[in-house]
Amino acid sequence: MSSDADLTDIQKAAILLISLGESDAAEILKHLGPKEVQKIGEAMTQLDNVPQSRVESVVSDFMNVVSDQTGIGINNDRYIRAMLNQALGEEKAKTLIDRILFSTNTSGLDTLRWMDPRQVAEMLRYEHPQIQAVVIAYLDPDQAAVVLTYFDEKVRLDILMRIAALDRIQPQALQELNDMFETQFTGSKASQSRTLGGVRSAANIMNFIESNVEAELMDGIRDNDEGLAAEISDLMFVFDNLVDVDDRGIQVILREISTDNLVLALKGADNTLQEKIFKNMSKRAAELLRDDLEAKGPVRVSEVEEAQKEILNVARRLADEGEIMLGGSGEEMI
C-alpha cells in the first residue's frame, strides 16, 4: 500500500472502521448514508496486509482532525446490501445491514434510499400517481432516475410532471407516507415538513436518465407544457455546460476520468469546450489528445452520449462532495 500521504479519505475511513471492530463500526456507519457506506465498503475490498504502523498513523490523523469538531456531514445513495456482502462477507454484513437499515435513526421513507431501484419501483407500481411522485422526489436524483426506468413511458412522463409541480408537502401527509412504509420496515416516525419536488428536482432527475429516455420524456413534457419543458431544460446540466466550470474544476474532473471516455465525449463537443479541455492539460497531454481525436474514426452517437453521461456523473459527484462548482447549475454565490 502507498504512503499515508497517498491515501484518500475514503481509504483512511475504511482502515479506521476495520480497526474499530464490527460493533463500533456499525454505530458509525448507521449515521452515514448509502453513498458513503458504499464507497467505504468498496475501499475495504481493496485493503490488503495493512501494517500496524499504518493503522496507528490513520487513527492518529483522525484524532487530530476531529479534536476540534463536533459533527460529521451526511449524504445518501444506494446498493448497501450487495456492497457490504462483497466487502465483509455475508455473515458480518448481515449484522451491519440490520443495525444500519433498521436502526432507530432510519424512517420508512429513508429506508427506500437503501433499496435496489427495481424493488422501489415494484413497491410503488400500484400506488396512486401522486404518491409515486412524492416518493420518487424524496429519493436522490440518480436513484430516482433508475427507478423511473422501470415504469413505462406514459407513467414516467406523468410522474415527472407531477414532481415538477410539487413544492412543499405537509407534515401530516409526509407522516402518513412514512407510516405506510413503516408497516414493512422497522423504524422511527418522521413528522417534519419537507420541501419536495419542483422544477429543479425534475431537472436533477432528468440529468441521470439515459439519453434516449430523456429525449422521449422531454418531448412529452413539451407537448403538455412548453413553458415547463423550457424551465427544466434551463436547469439541466448538460455536457456543453462544462465550458462554464472554472479551470481548477476542469482539472479536477480530468484527473477522475479515463482518456478513452474523454476522446469519445469530445467527439460530440463543440470547439469551445474542446479548447477549454486542452488548455487545462499539459502541452504534451493536449497534443496527444488532439492526435487521438483526429485518429478516432466515426463513432455511434449513442457511444458519445454514454461517454458524456459518465463524465457528467463524475462532475456531479465532485460537485456534491464540494470539490468543484458546476457553473451551469444556477447556484447563487455569496
CSV table of C-alpha atoms in Angstrom, one decimal, residues 42-235:
chain,number,residue,atom,x,y,z
A,42,GLU,CA,-15.5,-0.7,-1.8
A,43,ALA,CA,-12.3,0.6,-0.2
A,44,MET,CA,-12.4,-2.2,2.3
A,45,THR,CA,-12.3,-4.8,-0.5
A,46,GLN,CA,-9.0,-3.3,-1.7
A,47,LEU,CA,-7.2,-3.3,1.6
A,48,ASP,CA,-4.6,-6.0,1.9
A,49,ASN,CA,-1.9,-6.6,4.6
A,50,VAL,CA,-2.2,-3.1,6.2
A,51,PRO,CA,0.8,-2.7,8.6
A,52,GLN,CA,0.0,-1.9,12.2
A,53,SER,CA,2.1,1.3,11.8
A,54,ARG,CA,-0.3,2.4,9.0
A,55,VAL,CA,-3.3,1.8,11.2
A,56,GLU,CA,-1.8,3.7,14.1
A,57,SER,CA,-1.0,6.6,11.7
A,58,VAL,CA,-4.5,6.7,10.3
A,59,VAL,CA,-6.1,6.7,13.8
A,60,SER,CA,-3.7,9.5,14.9
A,61,ASP,CA,-4.6,11.6,11.9
A,62,PHE,CA,-8.3,11.0,12.6
A,63,MET,CA,-7.9,12.2,16.2
A,64,ASN,CA,-6.1,15.3,15.1
A,65,VAL,CA,-8.8,16.2,12.6
A,66,VAL,CA,-11.8,15.7,14.9
A,67,SER,CA,-10.2,17.1,18.0
A,68,ASP,CA,-11.9,20.5,17.5
A,69,GLN,CA,-15.0,19.3,15.6
A,70,THR,CA,-18.5,18.4,16.7
A,71,GLY,CA,-20.2,16.7,13.8
A,72,ILE,CA,-20.0,14.7,10.6
A,73,GLY,CA,-21.7,15.5,7.3
A,74,ILE,CA,-24.3,13.1,5.9
A,75,ASN,CA,-25.5,12.3,2.4
A,76,ASN,CA,-27.4,9.4,0.7
A,77,ASP,CA,-27.5,6.9,-2.2
A,78,ARG,CA,-27.9,3.0,-2.7
A,79,TYR,CA,-26.8,-0.6,-3.1
A,80,ILE,CA,-25.7,-1.1,0.5
A,81,ARG,CA,-26.6,-4.8,0.8
A,82,ALA,CA,-24.5,-6.0,-2.2
A,83,MET,CA,-21.6,-3.8,-1.3
A,84,LEU,CA,-21.4,-4.9,2.3
A,85,ASN,CA,-21.8,-8.5,1.4
A,86,GLN,CA,-18.9,-8.2,-1.0
A,87,ALA,CA,-16.8,-6.1,1.4
A,88,LEU,CA,-17.2,-8.1,4.6
A,89,GLY,CA,-18.8,-11.4,3.8
A,90,GLU,CA,-22.4,-12.4,4.1
A,91,GLU,CA,-22.4,-13.1,7.9
A,92,LYS,CA,-20.7,-10.0,9.0
A,93,ALA,CA,-22.6,-7.8,6.5
A,94,LYS,CA,-25.9,-9.1,7.8
A,95,THR,CA,-25.3,-7.8,11.3
A,96,LEU,CA,-24.2,-4.4,9.9
A,97,ILE,CA,-27.1,-4.2,7.5
A,98,ASP,CA,-29.6,-4.9,10.3
A,99,ARG,CA,-28.1,-2.3,12.5
A,100,ILE,CA,-27.9,0.4,9.8
A,101,LEU,CA,-31.1,-0.1,7.9
A,102,PHE,CA,-33.3,-0.8,10.9
A,103,SER,CA,-31.8,1.5,13.5
A,104,THR,CA,-34.0,4.0,15.3
A,105,ASN,CA,-32.4,6.7,13.1
A,106,THR,CA,-34.0,5.4,9.9
A,107,SER,CA,-37.5,6.3,8.9
A,108,GLY,CA,-39.7,4.3,6.5
A,109,LEU,CA,-39.1,6.7,3.6
A,110,ASP,CA,-35.4,6.9,4.3
A,111,THR,CA,-35.1,3.1,4.1
A,112,LEU,CA,-36.2,3.3,0.4
A,113,ARG,CA,-32.9,5.1,-0.3
A,114,TRP,CA,-31.0,2.0,0.7
A,115,MET,CA,-33.0,-0.3,-1.6
A,116,ASP,CA,-32.4,-1.5,-5.1
A,117,PRO,CA,-34.3,0.8,-7.6
A,118,ARG,CA,-36.2,-2.2,-9.1
A,119,GLN,CA,-37.6,-3.0,-5.6
A,120,VAL,CA,-38.6,0.6,-5.0
A,121,ALA,CA,-40.4,0.6,-8.4
A,122,GLU,CA,-42.2,-2.6,-7.6
A,123,MET,CA,-43.4,-1.2,-4.3
A,124,LEU,CA,-44.7,1.9,-6.0
A,125,ARG,CA,-46.2,0.3,-9.1
A,126,TYR,CA,-49.8,0.1,-7.8
A,127,GLU,CA,-49.8,3.3,-5.7
A,128,HIS,CA,-51.6,6.5,-6.7
A,129,PRO,CA,-49.5,8.6,-9.2
A,130,GLN,CA,-49.2,11.4,-6.6
A,131,ILE,CA,-47.7,9.0,-4.1
A,132,GLN,CA,-45.4,7.7,-6.7
A,133,ALA,CA,-44.3,11.3,-7.5
A,134,VAL,CA,-43.8,12.3,-3.8
A,135,VAL,CA,-41.7,9.2,-3.0
A,136,ILE,CA,-39.5,9.4,-6.1
A,137,ALA,CA,-39.0,13.1,-5.4
A,138,TYR,CA,-37.8,12.1,-1.9
A,139,LEU,CA,-35.1,9.8,-3.4
A,140,ASP,CA,-31.7,11.0,-4.5
A,141,PRO,CA,-31.8,12.1,-8.2
A,142,ASP,CA,-29.6,9.3,-9.5
A,143,GLN,CA,-31.6,6.6,-7.7
A,144,ALA,CA,-34.9,8.3,-8.8
A,145,ALA,CA,-33.7,8.2,-12.4
A,146,VAL,CA,-33.2,4.5,-12.3
A,147,VAL,CA,-36.5,3.9,-10.6
A,148,LEU,CA,-38.3,5.7,-13.4
A,149,THR,CA,-36.8,3.4,-16.0
A,150,TYR,CA,-38.9,0.5,-14.5
A,151,PHE,CA,-42.1,2.4,-15.5
A,152,ASP,CA,-43.5,2.6,-19.0
A,153,GLU,CA,-43.1,5.8,-21.0
A,154,LYS,CA,-46.6,7.2,-20.2
A,155,VAL,CA,-46.2,6.7,-16.4
A,156,ARG,CA,-42.7,8.1,-16.4
A,157,LEU,CA,-44.0,11.3,-18.1
A,158,ASP,CA,-46.9,11.6,-15.6
A,159,ILE,CA,-44.6,11.1,-12.6
A,160,LEU,CA,-42.0,13.6,-13.8
A,161,MET,CA,-44.6,16.3,-14.5
A,162,ARG,CA,-46.1,15.7,-11.0
A,163,ILE,CA,-42.7,16.1,-9.5
A,164,ALA,CA,-42.1,19.3,-11.3
A,165,ALA,CA,-45.5,20.6,-9.9
A,166,LEU,CA,-44.6,19.7,-6.3
A,167,ASP,CA,-43.4,22.3,-3.9
A,168,ARG,CA,-43.9,21.6,-0.2
A,169,ILE,CA,-45.6,18.5,1.4
A,170,GLN,CA,-47.4,19.0,4.7
A,171,PRO,CA,-46.1,17.2,7.8
A,172,GLN,CA,-49.2,15.1,8.1
A,173,ALA,CA,-49.1,13.8,4.6
A,174,LEU,CA,-45.4,13.0,4.9
A,175,GLN,CA,-46.1,11.2,8.2
A,176,GLU,CA,-48.8,9.1,6.5
A,177,LEU,CA,-46.5,8.1,3.7
A,178,ASN,CA,-43.8,7.3,6.3
A,179,ASP,CA,-46.2,5.2,8.3
A,180,MET,CA,-47.3,3.3,5.2
A,181,PHE,CA,-43.7,2.2,4.5
A,182,GLU,CA,-43.0,1.5,8.2
A,183,THR,CA,-45.6,-1.2,8.1
A,184,GLN,CA,-43.0,-3.0,6.1
A,185,PHE,CA,-39.8,-1.6,7.7
A,186,THR,CA,-38.9,-1.2,11.3
A,187,GLY,CA,-38.0,2.4,12.1
A,188,SER,CA,-39.0,5.6,13.7
A,189,LYS,CA,-41.5,8.3,12.9
A,190,ALA,CA,-40.6,11.4,10.9
A,191,SER,CA,-43.0,14.3,11.1
A,192,GLN,CA,-41.1,17.4,10.0
A,193,SER,CA,-42.2,19.4,7.0
A,194,ARG,CA,-40.1,18.9,3.9
A,195,THR,CA,-39.7,20.7,0.6
A,196,LEU,CA,-40.0,18.1,-2.1
A,197,GLY,CA,-40.1,18.1,-5.9
A,198,GLY,CA,-40.3,21.2,-8.1
A,199,VAL,CA,-38.8,22.0,-11.4
A,200,ARG,CA,-35.2,21.8,-10.2
A,201,SER,CA,-35.9,18.3,-8.7
A,202,ALA,CA,-37.3,17.2,-12.1
A,203,ALA,CA,-34.3,18.6,-13.9
A,204,ASN,CA,-31.9,16.8,-11.5
A,205,ILE,CA,-33.6,13.5,-12.1
A,206,MET,CA,-33.5,14.1,-15.9
A,207,ASN,CA,-29.8,14.6,-15.6
A,208,PHE,CA,-29.4,11.0,-14.6
A,209,ILE,CA,-31.8,9.4,-17.1
A,210,GLU,CA,-30.4,7.7,-20.2
A,211,SER,CA,-30.3,10.0,-23.3
A,212,ASN,CA,-32.9,8.2,-25.3
A,213,VAL,CA,-35.4,8.1,-22.4
A,214,GLU,CA,-34.5,11.7,-21.5
A,215,ALA,CA,-35.4,12.8,-25.1
A,216,GLU,CA,-38.7,11.0,-25.0
A,217,LEU,CA,-39.6,12.5,-21.7
A,218,MET,CA,-38.7,16.0,-22.7
A,219,ASP,CA,-40.8,15.7,-25.9
A,220,GLY,CA,-43.8,14.5,-23.8
A,221,ILE,CA,-43.4,17.4,-21.3
A,222,ARG,CA,-43.0,19.9,-24.2
A,223,ASP,CA,-46.3,18.6,-25.8
A,224,ASN,CA,-48.1,19.1,-22.5
A,225,ASP,CA,-46.4,22.3,-21.2
A,226,GLU,CA,-43.9,24.0,-23.4
A,227,GLY,CA,-43.0,26.5,-20.7
A,228,LEU,CA,-42.3,23.8,-18.2
A,229,ALA,CA,-40.1,22.0,-20.7
A,230,ALA,CA,-38.1,25.2,-21.2
A,231,GLU,CA,-37.7,25.6,-17.4
A,232,ILE,CA,-36.5,22.1,-16.9
A,233,SER,CA,-34.0,22.4,-19.9
A,234,ASP,CA,-32.6,25.6,-18.4
A,235,LEU,CA,-31.9,23.9,-15.1
